[in-house]
Amino acid sequence: MRALNRVELIGRLGADPEIRYTQSGDAVCTLSIATNEAWTDKSTGELKEQTEWHRCVMWRRLAEIAGQYLAKGSRVFVAGSLKTRKWQDQTGAERYTTEVQVRDLMMLDGQQGQGQPQSRGQHRGNGQDRPPQQHQGAPDYQAPPSGARGYYDDDIPF
């Protein structure tokens, strides 16, 4: 059996996207996405809620799009895979960070940077001037199976 490393999240940005550039000029965007889970405690009947924070990273054109059109509070759908990387802190100690490497991004609300209207169309890097709704940024992206459909605001119970 083959392994599967796939993450899909629907949540809100906890801060504005952080965009930076590598020495080779590639854009890198980091997002902090909050997802919420709510339930009723069976013993007390009290409504409880838990927020989970996810560090998400996207590259190149997808990073530029996120930096241009997303802002704190934006509702997004992201899909990608988990990746853990090792690094050294200032004291030389080894540290590990697990993050979502985003391949797909869909903006779920009309909140935009630059004050541009949002369309429900898909952006595939074809040079059109309309804001993107969805973008497949990685070269290894595989299209969803036939019959698959996107998510829209009225499909998601927020």
Coordinates of C-alpha atoms in Angstrom, one line a residue, residues 15-146:
A15 CA -2.3 37.4 11.1
D16 CA -1.4 39.0 7.8
P17 CA 0.6 36.8 5.5
E18 CA 4.4 37.1 5.9
I19 CA 6.1 37.1 2.5
R20 CA 9.8 37.1 2.0
Y21 CA 12.1 36.1 -0.9
T22 CA 15.0 33.6 -1.2
Q23 CA 18.4 34.6 -2.5
S24 CA 17.3 33.1 -5.9
G25 CA 14.3 35.4 -5.9
D26 CA 11.5 32.8 -5.1
A27 CA 8.7 34.2 -3.0
V28 CA 7.9 32.3 0.3
C29 CA 4.7 33.1 2.2
T30 CA 3.9 31.9 5.7
L31 CA 0.4 31.8 7.0
S32 CA -1.0 31.1 10.5
I33 CA -4.4 29.4 10.1
A34 CA -6.8 28.8 13.0
T35 CA -9.3 26.0 13.0
N36 CA -12.0 25.6 15.6
E37 CA -13.7 22.6 17.0
A38 CA -16.8 22.9 19.2
W39 CA -18.6 20.3 21.3
T40 CA -21.0 19.9 24.2
D41 CA -19.5 18.4 27.3
K42 CA -21.7 15.3 28.1
S43 CA -21.3 15.6 31.9
T44 CA -21.9 19.3 32.3
G45 CA -23.8 20.2 29.1
E46 CA -21.4 23.1 28.7
L47 CA -20.4 24.2 25.2
K48 CA -16.6 23.9 24.8
E49 CA -14.4 25.1 22.0
Q50 CA -10.8 24.5 21.1
T51 CA -8.7 26.4 18.6
E52 CA -5.8 24.7 16.8
W53 CA -3.1 26.8 15.0
H54 CA -1.4 25.6 11.8
R55 CA 1.7 27.0 10.3
C56 CA 1.4 26.9 6.5
V57 CA 4.0 27.7 3.9
M58 CA 3.6 28.3 0.1
W59 CA 6.1 29.1 -2.6
R60 CA 6.6 31.2 -5.8
R61 CA 3.5 32.6 -7.5
L62 CA 1.1 31.0 -5.0
A63 CA 3.0 32.9 -2.2
E64 CA 2.7 36.2 -4.1
I65 CA -1.0 35.7 -4.6
A66 CA -1.5 35.0 -0.9
G67 CA 0.5 38.0 0.1
Q68 CA -1.4 40.3 -2.3
Y69 CA -5.0 39.1 -1.6
L70 CA -5.1 37.7 2.0
A71 CA -5.2 39.5 5.3
K72 CA -5.8 38.8 8.9
G73 CA -9.2 37.2 9.4
S74 CA -9.5 36.0 5.8
R75 CA -11.2 32.6 5.5
V76 CA -9.3 30.1 3.4
F77 CA -9.2 26.5 2.3
V78 CA -5.7 25.1 1.9
A79 CA -4.5 21.7 0.8
G80 CA -1.0 20.3 0.9
S81 CA 1.2 17.9 2.8
L82 CA 3.0 17.9 6.2
K83 CA 6.7 18.5 6.3
T84 CA 9.0 18.5 9.3
R85 CA 12.3 20.3 9.0
K86 CA 15.2 20.5 11.3
W87 CA 17.0 23.8 12.1
Q88 CA 19.3 25.3 14.8
D89 CA 18.3 28.1 17.1
Q90 CA 20.6 31.0 18.2
T91 CA 22.1 28.8 20.9
G92 CA 23.0 26.1 18.5
A93 CA 20.3 23.7 19.8
E94 CA 18.5 21.5 17.2
R95 CA 14.9 22.4 16.7
Y96 CA 12.1 20.9 14.6
T97 CA 9.1 22.6 12.9
T98 CA 6.2 20.8 11.3
E99 CA 4.3 22.8 8.8
V100 CA 1.8 22.4 5.9
Q101 CA 3.4 22.8 2.5
V102 CA 0.5 24.3 0.6
R103 CA -0.2 23.3 -3.0
D104 CA -3.8 24.5 -3.3
L105 CA -5.4 27.7 -2.0
M106 CA -9.0 28.9 -2.2
M107 CA -10.2 32.2 -0.8
L108 CA -13.6 31.7 0.8
D109 CA -14.7 35.2 1.5
G110 CA -14.7 38.5 -0.2
Q111 CA -12.0 40.1 2.0
Q112 CA -9.3 41.3 -0.3
G113 CA -6.1 43.3 -0.1
Q114 CA -5.9 46.0 -2.7
G115 CA -9.7 46.6 -2.6
Q116 CA -10.3 44.4 -5.7
P117 CA -13.5 42.5 -6.2
Q118 CA -13.3 38.7 -5.9
S119 CA -14.6 36.4 -8.5
R120 CA -15.6 32.7 -8.1
G121 CA -13.5 31.7 -11.1
Q122 CA -10.3 29.8 -10.9
H123 CA -6.8 31.3 -11.4
R124 CA -4.3 29.1 -13.1
G125 CA -1.6 31.5 -13.8
N126 CA -3.0 32.5 -17.2
G127 CA -2.2 36.2 -16.8
Q128 CA -5.8 37.4 -16.4
D129 CA -6.1 40.5 -14.2
R130 CA -8.9 39.2 -12.0
P131 CA -8.2 38.1 -8.4
P132 CA -7.6 34.4 -7.9
Q133 CA -10.0 32.1 -6.2
Q134 CA -8.0 29.0 -6.4
H135 CA -4.4 28.4 -7.6
Q136 CA -2.4 25.2 -8.0
G137 CA 1.1 26.4 -7.3
A138 CA 3.3 23.3 -7.2
P139 CA 4.6 21.7 -10.4
D140 CA 3.7 18.2 -9.0
Y141 CA 0.0 19.1 -8.6
Q142 CA -2.4 16.5 -9.8
A143 CA -5.9 17.4 -10.7
P144 CA -8.7 16.1 -8.4
P145 CA -10.6 13.1 -9.7
S146 CA -13.4 13.8 -12.2

